[in-house]
Coordinates of C-alpha atoms and ligand atoms in Angstrom, one line a residue:
M1 CA 17.1 5.3 7.5
C2 CA 20.1 3.7 5.9
G3 CA 20.2 3.4 2.1
I4 CA 20.8 0.0 0.4
I5 CA 21.4 -0.8 -3.2
G6 CA 22.3 -3.9 -5.2
Y7 CA 23.3 -4.4 -8.8
I8 CA 23.6 -7.4 -11.1
G9 CA 24.4 -7.2 -14.8
N10 CA 27.1 -7.0 -17.4
K11 CA 28.6 -3.7 -16.3
N12 CA 31.1 -3.0 -13.5
A13 CA 28.9 -2.7 -10.4
V14 CA 31.3 -0.3 -8.6
P15 CA 30.4 3.0 -10.3
I16 CA 26.8 2.1 -10.4
L17 CA 26.6 1.3 -6.7
M18 CA 28.7 4.3 -5.7
E19 CA 26.5 6.6 -7.8
G20 CA 23.4 5.0 -6.3
L21 CA 24.8 5.4 -2.8
K22 CA 25.2 9.1 -3.3
R23 CA 21.6 9.4 -4.3
L24 CA 20.7 7.5 -1.1
E25 CA 23.1 9.4 1.1
Y26 CA 20.3 11.6 2.5
R27 CA 18.9 8.5 4.2
G28 CA 21.9 8.2 6.4
Y29 CA 25.5 9.3 6.1
D30 CA 27.7 8.2 9.0
S31 CA 29.5 5.4 7.2
S32 CA 29.2 3.4 4.0
G33 CA 30.3 0.2 2.4
I34 CA 30.3 -1.9 -0.7
G35 CA 30.5 -5.7 -1.2
L36 CA 31.4 -7.3 -4.6
I37 CA 32.0 -10.7 -6.1
N38 CA 34.9 -10.9 -8.5
R39 CA 36.9 -13.9 -9.6
K40 CA 35.3 -16.1 -7.1
K41 CA 36.2 -13.8 -4.2
L42 CA 33.9 -11.7 -2.0
S43 CA 35.5 -8.4 -1.3
V44 CA 34.1 -5.9 1.2
H45 CA 35.2 -2.3 1.6
K46 CA 33.7 -0.2 4.4
K47 CA 34.5 3.3 5.8
E48 CA 33.3 5.5 8.6
G49 CA 32.3 9.0 7.3
K50 CA 30.6 10.2 4.2
I51 CA 30.5 8.2 1.0
S52 CA 33.2 10.4 -0.4
V53 CA 35.5 8.9 2.2
L54 CA 34.8 5.4 1.1
E55 CA 35.1 6.5 -2.5
K56 CA 38.7 7.8 -1.9
T57 CA 39.8 4.5 -0.4
L58 CA 38.5 2.4 -3.3
S59 CA 41.1 1.3 -5.7
K60 CA 40.3 1.9 -9.4
T61 CA 41.0 -1.7 -10.1
I62 CA 38.2 -3.2 -8.0
H63 CA 35.2 -4.4 -9.9
G64 CA 32.5 -7.1 -10.1
K65 CA 29.4 -7.7 -12.0
S66 CA 27.3 -8.1 -8.9
G67 CA 27.5 -6.2 -5.7
I68 CA 25.7 -4.6 -2.8
A69 CA 26.2 -1.3 -1.0
H70 CA 25.0 0.6 2.1
T71 CA 25.0 4.1 3.6
R72 CA 24.4 4.0 7.3
W73 CA 22.4 5.8 10.0
A74 CA 23.6 4.0 13.1
T75 CA 21.1 2.3 15.3
H76 CA 23.1 -0.6 17.0
G77 CA 26.8 0.1 17.7
Q78 CA 29.0 3.0 17.2
V79 CA 29.8 4.7 14.0
N80 CA 33.0 3.0 12.8
D81 CA 34.4 0.9 10.0
I82 CA 33.5 -2.5 11.6
N83 CA 29.9 -1.6 12.2
A84 CA 29.4 -0.3 8.7
H85 CA 27.7 -2.7 6.2
P86 CA 27.9 -5.1 4.5
Q87 CA 28.1 -7.5 7.4
V88 CA 29.6 -10.8 6.5
S89 CA 29.0 -14.3 7.7
A90 CA 31.7 -16.0 9.8
N91 CA 32.9 -18.0 6.8
G92 CA 33.2 -14.9 4.7
R93 CA 30.9 -16.3 2.0
I94 CA 27.7 -14.3 2.5
A95 CA 27.3 -10.5 2.7
V96 CA 24.3 -8.6 3.8
V97 CA 23.2 -4.9 3.7
H98 CA 20.3 -4.1 6.0
N99 CA 18.0 -1.1 6.6
G100 CA 15.8 -1.5 9.7
I101 CA 16.1 -3.0 13.2
I102 CA 16.1 -6.6 14.3
D103 CA 14.3 -6.4 17.7
N104 CA 15.3 -9.9 18.9
Y105 CA 19.0 -9.6 17.8
S106 CA 20.3 -10.0 21.3
S107 CA 18.7 -13.4 21.9
L108 CA 19.7 -14.5 18.4
K109 CA 23.3 -13.3 19.1
S110 CA 23.5 -15.3 22.3
R111 CA 22.3 -18.4 20.7
L112 CA 24.6 -18.1 17.7
T113 CA 27.5 -17.3 20.0
S114 CA 26.8 -20.5 22.0
E115 CA 26.8 -22.4 18.7
G116 CA 30.3 -21.1 18.0
F117 CA 29.7 -18.1 15.8
K118 CA 32.2 -15.2 16.5
F119 CA 30.8 -11.7 16.2
Q120 CA 33.0 -8.9 14.8
S121 CA 30.6 -6.0 15.1
E122 CA 28.0 -4.5 17.5
T123 CA 25.3 -4.5 14.9
D124 CA 22.0 -6.3 14.8
T125 CA 22.7 -7.0 11.2
E126 CA 25.5 -9.4 11.8
V127 CA 23.1 -12.0 13.2
I128 CA 21.4 -12.2 9.8
A129 CA 24.7 -12.9 8.1
H130 CA 25.5 -15.7 10.6
L131 CA 22.0 -17.1 10.4
L132 CA 22.2 -17.3 6.7
Q133 CA 25.5 -19.3 7.0
K134 CA 23.9 -21.6 9.5
Y135 CA 20.9 -22.4 7.3
Y136 CA 22.8 -22.5 4.0
T137 CA 23.3 -26.0 2.7
G138 CA 23.5 -25.2 -1.0
D139 CA 20.1 -23.5 -1.6
P140 CA 20.3 -19.8 -1.0
E141 CA 16.5 -19.3 -1.2
E142 CA 15.9 -21.9 1.5
A143 CA 18.6 -20.3 3.7
V144 CA 16.9 -16.9 3.4
Q145 CA 13.5 -18.2 4.2
K146 CA 14.8 -20.1 7.2
A147 CA 16.8 -17.1 8.5
L148 CA 14.0 -14.7 8.0
A149 CA 11.7 -16.9 10.0
Q150 CA 13.9 -16.2 13.0
L151 CA 13.8 -12.5 12.8
D152 CA 11.5 -10.1 14.6
G153 CA 11.7 -6.5 13.6
T154 CA 12.0 -4.5 10.4
Y155 CA 14.3 -5.1 7.5
G156 CA 15.0 -4.2 3.9
L157 CA 17.8 -6.6 3.0
I158 CA 20.0 -7.4 0.0
I159 CA 22.1 -10.5 0.2
L160 CA 25.1 -11.6 -1.8
F161 CA 26.2 -15.3 -1.9
L162 CA 29.7 -16.0 -3.0
D163 CA 28.6 -19.5 -4.2
H164 CA 25.9 -17.9 -6.4
P165 CA 27.4 -14.8 -8.1
D166 CA 24.6 -14.7 -10.6
I167 CA 21.9 -13.8 -8.1
L168 CA 21.0 -11.3 -5.5
I169 CA 18.3 -11.9 -3.0
G170 CA 16.2 -9.1 -1.4
A171 CA 13.7 -9.2 1.4
R172 CA 11.4 -6.8 3.0
N173 CA 9.6 -6.3 6.2
G174 CA 8.7 -2.8 7.2
S175 CA 11.6 -1.1 5.3
P176 CA 11.1 -0.2 1.6
L177 CA 12.6 -2.2 -1.2
V178 CA 12.2 -1.5 -4.9
V179 CA 13.4 -3.5 -7.9
G180 CA 14.6 -1.8 -11.1
V181 CA 14.2 -3.8 -14.2
G182 CA 16.8 -2.9 -16.8
E183 CA 18.2 -4.2 -20.1
K184 CA 20.3 -7.2 -19.1
E185 CA 20.7 -5.7 -15.7
M186 CA 18.7 -5.6 -12.5
L187 CA 18.9 -3.3 -9.5
L188 CA 17.4 -3.5 -6.0
A189 CA 17.3 -0.5 -3.7
S190 CA 15.6 1.2 -0.8
D191 CA 14.6 4.1 -3.0
V192 CA 13.8 4.7 -6.6
N193 CA 16.2 7.7 -6.6
A194 CA 19.1 5.2 -6.7
L195 CA 17.8 3.4 -9.8
I196 CA 16.4 5.9 -12.2
A197 CA 19.7 6.7 -13.9
H198 CA 19.6 3.1 -15.1
T199 CA 15.9 2.2 -15.5
R200 CA 12.5 3.7 -15.1
Q201 CA 10.8 0.3 -14.9
V202 CA 10.3 -0.7 -11.3
F203 CA 8.2 -2.8 -9.0
Y204 CA 7.8 -2.7 -5.3
V205 CA 8.6 -5.6 -2.9
E206 CA 5.9 -5.8 -0.2
D207 CA 6.3 -6.8 3.4
R208 CA 7.2 -10.4 4.0
E209 CA 8.2 -11.0 0.4
T210 CA 11.6 -12.0 -0.9
V211 CA 12.8 -11.4 -4.4
L212 CA 15.5 -13.2 -6.3
I213 CA 17.1 -11.3 -9.2
T214 CA 19.5 -12.3 -11.9
K215 CA 20.6 -9.9 -14.6
D216 CA 17.6 -10.8 -16.8
S217 CA 14.9 -12.2 -14.5
Y218 CA 13.2 -11.8 -11.2
K219 CA 11.0 -13.9 -8.9
T220 CA 9.1 -12.7 -5.9
V221 CA 7.7 -15.1 -3.3
N222 CA 5.8 -14.6 -0.1
M223 CA 6.4 -16.2 3.3
N224 CA 4.6 -19.4 2.1
N225 CA 7.0 -19.6 -0.8
S226 CA 4.2 -18.9 -3.3
V227 CA 5.2 -16.9 -6.3
V228 CA 3.7 -13.4 -6.3
S229 CA 3.3 -11.7 -9.7
K230 CA 4.4 -8.1 -10.0
Q231 CA 3.2 -5.2 -12.0
I232 CA 5.9 -3.1 -13.5
E233 CA 5.4 0.7 -13.1
K234 CA 7.1 3.5 -14.9
I235 CA 8.8 6.3 -12.8
E236 CA 8.1 9.7 -14.3
W237 CA 10.5 11.9 -12.3
E238 CA 13.2 13.7 -14.4
M239 CA 16.9 13.3 -13.6
A240 CA 17.3 17.1 -13.4
E241 CA 15.1 17.0 -10.3
F242 CA 17.8 15.0 -8.6
E243 CA 20.6 17.6 -9.4
K244 CA 21.5 20.7 -7.5
G245 CA 21.9 22.8 -10.7
D246 CA 23.4 26.2 -10.0
F247 CA 22.5 26.2 -6.3
N248 CA 25.0 25.5 -3.6
H249 CA 22.6 23.2 -1.7
F250 CA 19.5 21.2 -2.5
M251 CA 17.8 23.0 0.4
L252 CA 18.2 26.4 -1.4
K253 CA 17.2 24.9 -4.7
E254 CA 14.1 23.4 -3.1
I255 CA 13.2 26.7 -1.4
F256 CA 13.4 28.5 -4.7
E257 CA 11.3 25.8 -6.5
Q258 CA 8.3 26.7 -4.3
P259 CA 6.3 29.0 -6.6
E260 CA 6.2 26.1 -9.1
V261 CA 5.6 23.5 -6.5
I262 CA 2.5 25.4 -5.3
R263 CA 1.2 25.5 -8.8
R264 CA 1.7 21.7 -9.1
S265 CA -0.1 21.1 -5.8
Y266 CA -3.3 22.5 -7.4
G267 CA -2.5 20.7 -10.6
G268 CA -1.8 23.9 -12.4
G269 CA -5.6 24.5 -12.1
G270 CA -6.5 20.9 -12.9
R271 CA -7.5 20.3 -9.2
L272 CA -9.7 23.5 -9.2
L273 CA -13.2 24.1 -10.4
P274 CA -13.1 28.0 -10.6
G275 CA -16.7 28.2 -11.8
F276 CA -18.0 26.4 -8.8
G277 CA -15.4 27.9 -6.4
T278 CA -14.3 24.5 -5.3
A279 CA -11.6 21.8 -5.7
K280 CA -11.7 18.3 -7.1
L281 CA -9.4 15.6 -5.9
G282 CA -9.3 12.2 -7.6
G283 CA -7.9 9.3 -5.7
L284 CA -9.7 9.9 -2.4
N285 CA -11.8 6.8 -3.0
I286 CA -14.8 8.3 -1.2
E287 CA -18.3 8.4 -2.6
K288 CA -19.8 11.9 -2.7
S289 CA -22.6 11.0 -0.3
E290 CA -20.0 9.6 2.2
Y291 CA -18.5 13.0 2.7
F292 CA -21.7 14.0 4.7
D293 CA -21.0 11.1 7.1
I294 CA -17.7 12.6 8.3
D295 CA -18.2 13.6 11.9
N296 CA -14.6 14.4 12.7
I297 CA -11.1 14.2 11.2
V298 CA -7.7 13.4 12.7
T299 CA -4.6 14.5 10.8
M300 CA -1.2 13.0 11.7
G301 CA 2.5 13.1 10.7
M302 CA 5.9 13.6 12.3
G303 CA 8.2 16.6 12.4
T304 CA 7.5 19.0 9.6
A305 CA 4.7 16.8 8.3
Y306 CA 3.0 17.0 11.7
Y307 CA 3.2 20.8 11.6
A308 CA 1.5 20.7 8.1
A309 CA -1.1 18.3 9.7
M310 CA -1.7 21.0 12.5
I311 CA -2.3 23.6 9.8
G312 CA -4.5 21.1 8.0
A313 CA -6.6 20.7 11.2
Y314 CA -6.9 24.4 11.4
L315 CA -8.1 24.7 7.8
L316 CA -10.5 21.8 8.0
E317 CA -12.2 23.3 11.1
N318 CA -12.3 26.8 9.9
M319 CA -13.3 26.2 6.3
A320 CA -15.2 22.9 6.4
R321 CA -16.4 23.3 9.9
I322 CA -15.5 19.6 10.7
P323 CA -14.0 19.0 14.2
T324 CA -10.4 18.1 13.5
V325 CA -7.3 17.4 15.6
A326 CA -3.7 16.9 14.6
E327 CA -1.6 14.3 16.3
Q328 CA 2.0 13.1 16.1
S329 CA 1.7 9.6 14.6
S330 CA 4.1 8.1 17.2
E331 CA 1.7 9.2 20.0
L332 CA -1.4 8.3 18.2
R333 CA -0.1 4.8 17.5
Y334 CA 0.3 3.8 21.1
R335 CA -2.5 5.6 22.9
N336 CA -5.4 3.3 22.2
T337 CA -6.9 6.0 19.9
I338 CA -10.6 6.0 19.3
V339 CA -11.6 4.8 15.9
R340 CA -15.3 5.3 14.9
K341 CA -17.2 5.0 11.7
G342 CA -17.5 8.8 11.2
T343 CA -13.9 9.5 11.8
L344 CA -11.6 10.1 8.8
F345 CA -7.8 10.0 9.3
F346 CA -5.1 11.7 7.2
A347 CA -1.5 10.4 7.2
V348 CA 0.9 13.1 6.0
S349 CA 4.3 12.1 4.9
Q350 CA 6.7 13.4 2.3
S351 CA 8.6 10.1 1.9
G352 CA 5.6 7.9 2.5
E353 CA 7.9 5.6 4.5
T354 CA 8.1 7.2 7.9
L355 CA 7.6 4.2 10.2
D356 CA 5.9 6.1 13.0
T357 CA 3.2 7.2 10.6
L358 CA 3.0 3.9 8.8
T359 CA 2.5 1.9 12.0
A360 CA -0.1 4.4 13.2
M361 CA -1.9 4.1 9.9
R362 CA -1.9 0.3 10.0
E363 CA -3.2 0.3 13.6
I364 CA -6.1 2.5 12.6
Q365 CA -6.8 0.4 9.5
N366 CA -6.7 -2.8 11.5
R367 CA -9.3 -1.3 13.8
G368 CA -11.6 -0.6 10.8
G369 CA -10.7 3.0 10.4
R370 CA -10.2 4.8 7.0
V371 CA -6.9 6.5 6.5
L372 CA -6.1 8.7 3.5
G373 CA -2.5 9.5 2.6
I374 CA -1.0 12.9 1.7
C375 CA 2.3 11.9 0.2
N376 CA 5.0 13.1 -2.1
S377 CA 6.8 9.8 -3.1
V378 CA 4.7 8.1 -5.7
G379 CA 4.4 4.3 -4.9
S380 CA 5.7 4.7 -1.4
T381 CA 4.4 2.4 1.3
I382 CA 2.0 4.9 2.9
A383 CA 0.7 5.9 -0.6
R384 CA 0.1 2.3 -1.5
E385 CA -1.4 1.1 1.8
S386 CA -3.6 4.0 2.5
D387 CA -7.3 3.8 1.6
G388 CA -7.0 6.6 -0.8
G389 CA -5.3 10.0 -0.9
V390 CA -3.7 12.9 -2.6
Y391 CA -0.2 13.2 -4.0
I392 CA 1.4 16.6 -3.4
H393 CA 3.5 16.4 -6.6
A394 CA 6.4 18.4 -5.0
G395 CA 9.0 16.4 -7.0
P396 CA 11.9 14.7 -5.2
E397 CA 13.0 16.5 -2.0
I398 CA 16.6 15.7 -1.4
A399 CA 17.7 18.1 1.4
V400 CA 17.1 16.5 4.8
A401 CA 15.3 19.6 6.0
S402 CA 11.9 19.6 4.4
T403 CA 10.7 22.8 2.7
K404 CA 8.8 22.4 -0.5
A405 CA 6.9 19.3 0.8
F406 CA 5.6 21.4 3.7
I407 CA 4.0 24.1 1.6
S408 CA 2.6 21.5 -0.8
Q409 CA 1.0 19.5 2.1
V410 CA -0.5 22.7 3.4
S411 CA -1.8 23.6 0.0
V412 CA -3.4 20.1 -0.4
F413 CA -5.1 20.5 3.0
F414 CA -6.4 23.9 1.7
L415 CA -7.9 22.2 -1.3
L416 CA -9.5 19.5 0.9
A417 CA -10.9 22.1 3.3
L418 CA -12.3 24.1 0.4
M419 CA -13.9 21.1 -1.2
L420 CA -15.5 19.9 2.1
G421 CA -16.4 23.5 3.0
R422 CA -18.2 24.1 -0.2
M423 CA -20.2 20.9 0.4
R424 CA -21.3 22.4 3.7
D425 CA -21.3 26.2 4.5
I426 CA -19.0 28.0 2.1
P427 CA -21.0 29.9 -0.6
T428 CA -19.8 30.0 -4.2
S429 CA -18.6 33.6 -4.1
A430 CA -16.4 32.8 -1.0
G431 CA -15.2 29.6 -2.7
K432 CA -14.1 31.6 -5.7
Q433 CA -12.3 34.1 -3.5
Y434 CA -10.4 31.3 -1.8
I435 CA -9.3 30.0 -5.2
S436 CA -8.0 33.3 -6.3
E437 CA -6.2 33.6 -3.0
L438 CA -4.5 30.3 -3.6
T439 CA -3.6 30.9 -7.2
A440 CA -2.0 34.2 -6.3
I441 CA 0.4 32.5 -3.9
P442 CA 3.1 31.4 -6.4
D443 CA 3.8 35.1 -7.5
K444 CA 3.7 36.2 -3.9
I445 CA 6.3 33.6 -2.9
S446 CA 8.5 34.8 -5.8
E447 CA 8.2 38.3 -4.4
I448 CA 9.6 37.0 -1.1
L449 CA 12.4 35.1 -2.8
E450 CA 13.4 38.2 -4.7
K451 CA 14.2 39.7 -1.2
A452 CA 16.3 36.7 -0.1
D453 CA 19.4 39.0 0.4
E454 CA 17.5 40.9 3.1
L455 CA 17.1 37.6 4.9
K456 CA 20.8 36.8 4.4
T457 CA 21.7 40.1 6.1
L458 CA 19.3 39.3 8.9
A459 CA 20.8 35.8 9.3
N460 CA 24.3 37.3 9.6
K461 CA 23.1 39.5 12.3
Y462 CA 21.6 36.7 14.4
K463 CA 23.8 33.8 13.6
H464 CA 25.8 34.1 16.8
Y465 CA 22.9 33.8 19.2
K466 CA 22.7 30.6 21.2
N467 CA 18.9 30.6 21.6
I468 CA 16.1 32.0 19.4
L469 CA 12.3 31.8 20.1
F470 CA 9.7 31.6 17.4
L471 CA 6.2 33.0 18.3
S472 CA 2.9 33.4 16.6
R473 CA -0.8 32.5 17.1
G474 CA -3.6 30.7 15.3
I475 CA -2.9 29.2 11.9
N476 CA 0.7 30.6 12.0
Y477 CA 1.5 28.9 15.4
P478 CA 2.5 25.7 13.6
V479 CA 4.6 27.8 11.3
A480 CA 6.5 29.2 14.3
L481 CA 7.1 25.5 15.3
E482 CA 8.3 24.8 11.8
G483 CA 10.6 27.8 11.8
A484 CA 12.2 26.7 15.0
L485 CA 12.6 23.2 13.7
K486 CA 14.3 24.4 10.5
L487 CA 16.7 26.5 12.4
K488 CA 17.7 23.9 15.0
E489 CA 18.0 21.0 12.6
I490 CA 20.4 22.7 10.2
S491 CA 22.3 25.3 12.3
Y492 CA 22.2 23.5 15.7
I493 CA 21.2 26.8 17.3
H494 CA 18.7 26.1 20.1
A495 CA 15.3 27.3 18.8
E496 CA 11.8 26.8 20.2
G497 CA 8.4 27.6 18.9
F498 CA 5.6 28.7 21.2
S499 CA 2.1 30.1 20.8
A500 CA 2.6 33.7 21.6
G501 CA -0.3 33.5 24.1
D502 CA 1.5 30.8 26.1
I503 CA 4.8 32.5 26.7
K504 CA 3.7 34.4 29.7
H505 CA 2.8 31.0 31.3
G506 CA 6.5 30.0 31.5
P507 CA 8.7 30.4 28.4
I508 CA 9.0 34.2 28.9
A509 CA 11.5 33.3 31.7
L510 CA 13.9 32.6 28.9
V511 CA 13.8 36.1 27.5
N512 CA 16.7 38.5 28.0
E513 CA 19.1 40.5 25.7
E514 CA 20.7 37.2 24.6
T515 CA 17.5 35.5 23.5
P516 CA 15.8 37.1 20.5
S517 CA 12.2 36.3 19.5
L518 CA 11.0 36.0 16.0
F519 CA 7.3 36.9 15.6
I520 CA 5.0 36.0 12.7
V521 CA 2.4 38.8 12.8
T522 CA -0.3 38.6 10.2
K523 CA -3.4 40.7 9.9
G524 CA -6.4 39.1 11.5
E525 CA -8.1 38.5 14.7
T526 CA -5.0 38.0 16.8
F527 CA -3.1 41.0 15.4
D528 CA -3.5 43.2 18.4
K529 CA -2.8 40.4 20.8
L530 CA 0.5 39.6 19.0
L531 CA 1.5 43.3 19.3
G532 CA 0.8 43.0 23.1
N533 CA 3.1 39.9 23.2
M534 CA 5.8 41.8 21.4
E535 CA 5.5 44.5 24.0
E536 CA 6.0 41.9 26.7
I537 CA 9.3 40.7 25.1
K538 CA 10.5 44.3 24.6
A539 CA 9.8 45.1 28.2
R540 CA 12.2 42.3 29.1
K541 CA 15.0 43.6 26.8
G542 CA 14.4 40.8 24.3
K543 CA 15.2 41.6 20.7
V544 CA 12.3 41.2 18.3
I545 CA 12.3 40.2 14.7
A546 CA 8.9 40.6 13.0
I547 CA 7.8 38.9 9.8
S548 CA 4.5 40.6 8.9
N549 CA 2.1 41.4 6.1
S550 CA 1.2 44.6 7.8
E551 CA 3.1 47.9 7.6
D552 CA 1.4 49.2 10.7
N553 CA 3.9 51.5 12.4
R554 CA 3.3 49.8 15.8
I555 CA 5.0 46.6 14.5
K556 CA 8.0 48.6 13.1
D557 CA 8.3 50.5 16.4
L558 CA 8.3 47.3 18.4
S559 CA 10.7 45.3 16.3
D560 CA 14.5 45.5 16.0
D561 CA 14.2 44.0 12.5
F562 CA 11.2 43.8 10.2
F563 CA 10.6 41.8 7.1
L564 CA 7.5 42.5 5.0
I565 CA 5.7 39.8 3.2
P566 CA 2.8 40.2 0.7
E567 CA -0.8 40.4 2.0
S568 CA -3.0 37.3 1.8
H569 CA -6.1 35.7 3.3
E570 CA -5.3 34.3 6.7
M571 CA -6.1 30.8 5.5
V572 CA -3.3 30.8 2.9
S573 CA -0.9 32.9 5.0
P574 CA 1.3 29.9 6.2
L575 CA 2.3 29.4 2.5
L576 CA 4.0 32.8 2.7
T577 CA 5.1 33.2 6.3
V578 CA 7.1 30.0 6.3
I579 CA 9.3 31.1 3.3
P580 CA 11.4 33.8 5.2
L581 CA 11.8 31.3 8.1
Q582 CA 13.2 28.7 5.7
L583 CA 15.7 31.2 4.2
F584 CA 16.6 32.6 7.6
A585 CA 17.5 29.1 8.8
Y586 CA 19.3 28.3 5.6
Y587 CA 21.5 31.4 5.6
I588 CA 22.4 31.1 9.3
A589 CA 23.4 27.4 8.8
D590 CA 25.4 28.3 5.7
A591 CA 27.1 31.3 7.3
L592 CA 28.1 29.0 10.2
G593 CA 29.6 26.5 7.8
K594 CA 27.2 23.7 8.6
D595 CA 26.4 20.8 6.3
V596 CA 23.0 22.2 5.3
D597 CA 21.8 19.3 3.2
Q598 CA 23.0 16.6 5.6
P599 CA 22.8 17.8 9.1
R600 CA 24.3 15.8 11.9
N601 CA 22.4 12.9 13.5
L602 CA 19.5 13.1 11.0
A603 CA 18.3 11.2 8.0
K604 CA 15.7 12.0 5.5
T605 CA 13.6 8.9 5.6
V606 CA 13.0 7.7 9.2
T607 CA 12.2 4.0 9.0
V608 CA 12.6 3.1 12.6
E609 CA 10.2 3.9 15.4
Ligands
F6R701 C1 12.2 18.3 9.1 C2 11.9 17.0 8.5 C3 11.3 15.9 9.3 C4 10.3 15.2 8.5 C5 9.7 14.0 9.3 C6 8.6 13.3 8.6 O1 12.8 19.2 8.2 O2 12.2 16.8 7.3 O3 10.8 16.4 10.5 O4 9.2 16.1 8.2 O5 10.7 13.1 9.6 O6 9.0 12.8 7.3 P1 8.0 12.4 6.2 O7 7.3 13.6 5.8 O8 8.8 11.8 5.2 O9 7.1 11.5 6.9

């Protein structure tokens, strides 16, 4: 949550920081602020609302060659100008931007108050600014080390000292921080997105490290004040991937990228061995013989990533015949989960920074377990700290609502299930069949996207309903959950997903003329059962929308609206069934005039528990 950026160099920091903030806005967008040093003065400008609000209030004359900036997702204190960052020390000489939560802020605040410090804001961050003032006696690095020693909690920090305009200091514990190394300029940010317009050369700050940058040098130290050497990495993502292009929203652009994204998930073929009917995945860091020691698998994630993890569990059980369960990372972390030698864990995360998943991963690793990551963001914390893993290569996902990352995560699970399945029970011919099913998916997604207008019409018909249910069974049950999540998060219409078998055990009480049900009905074992469930809804005057790969007249008779998708093997069907649900949610939210890419109360990267 919260995006932070700092700049130091020969250029005016203002446009660089504002541009960087816009690229970080998806992390939080309730208020923003900028702090600069110019002509021996520290100036701070903060505004409630989106970054565009701050931008309008900034005079063209302000500038500075070093500065820090922040876009906020409120945790402590209301959304207003005062609680926006930077937070400034009582003497007005030190400014701080912070991403994370200081758990012991209230005891620190009481202590500082009794020592005479006056607090302006309700934030936890302000204690850091005052602590820095308290410990500053001329040496900024010493002040930072002493202040950090007082903090419990998570932080990504960038600090500006009026007395030292030639340096910025960053610190990290639990919230990401990356340094961009440019030509006579240096940047610090919570996310590479914010840097790559200026430099592709980056290195990551690790937990409990602080970094001091000048315009042409950097120095990283750990908590013992020992220098840590850093390896510079090159970021490969293209700038165009961060632009909306001809689309009105990033979400729509990302939905339409999905044929290509699926191709990338199997490496354009590079992750497939068609002759052997299997997949090959580098980076798992598992010896071939060790695969036979896997007794069971646990997949985990949050939100959309959790639904991908649920589908992953389904694929691994069905294709690899390995007992697998999916769990929300936040639950797994605190329930004294069983970690055994034969258990393999998968942490699924687009951002690779989700704290619920990161803390669950660390807990398992500390107990001796092995956790593999399925991540999108290269170099993210989960990607770096996992014991191995697979990148999904979906490219930057900017819209807060996840779309292309979901199908890439599912596709990678399919590859894993195929690989492990071929080592066990799947014969070559069936493996080859699975490969051709997967490689046919991009064109089938394109077929669905060509009918986007049909979904727009459908969306206009249903946009005024207050509640919508999403129902399916089997491997498409998590897709029903994902469809409901997409709709609620961007349109604010109340939507719930259920397994169609479960509705008669309670949720069917919600059904009436005012509550439509969207069914995902694919050919397979539960086809007739789903038809029965549709009958149950119709009998209670509920409207039925069916998304199906079958043209069976019985579905058409039972549904008020019907959307046909291409046929596929059941195991790859989620890669198709989810597409109409994404577009349905998008078109409803857009028709209702909602802020599709930045829905209220949400943030893209959730770095608090
Ligand atoms: C929903 C959505 C969230 C994320 C969740 C996990 O559209 O985007 O539910 O899926 O916050 O995020 P990552 O995948 O970054 O761990």
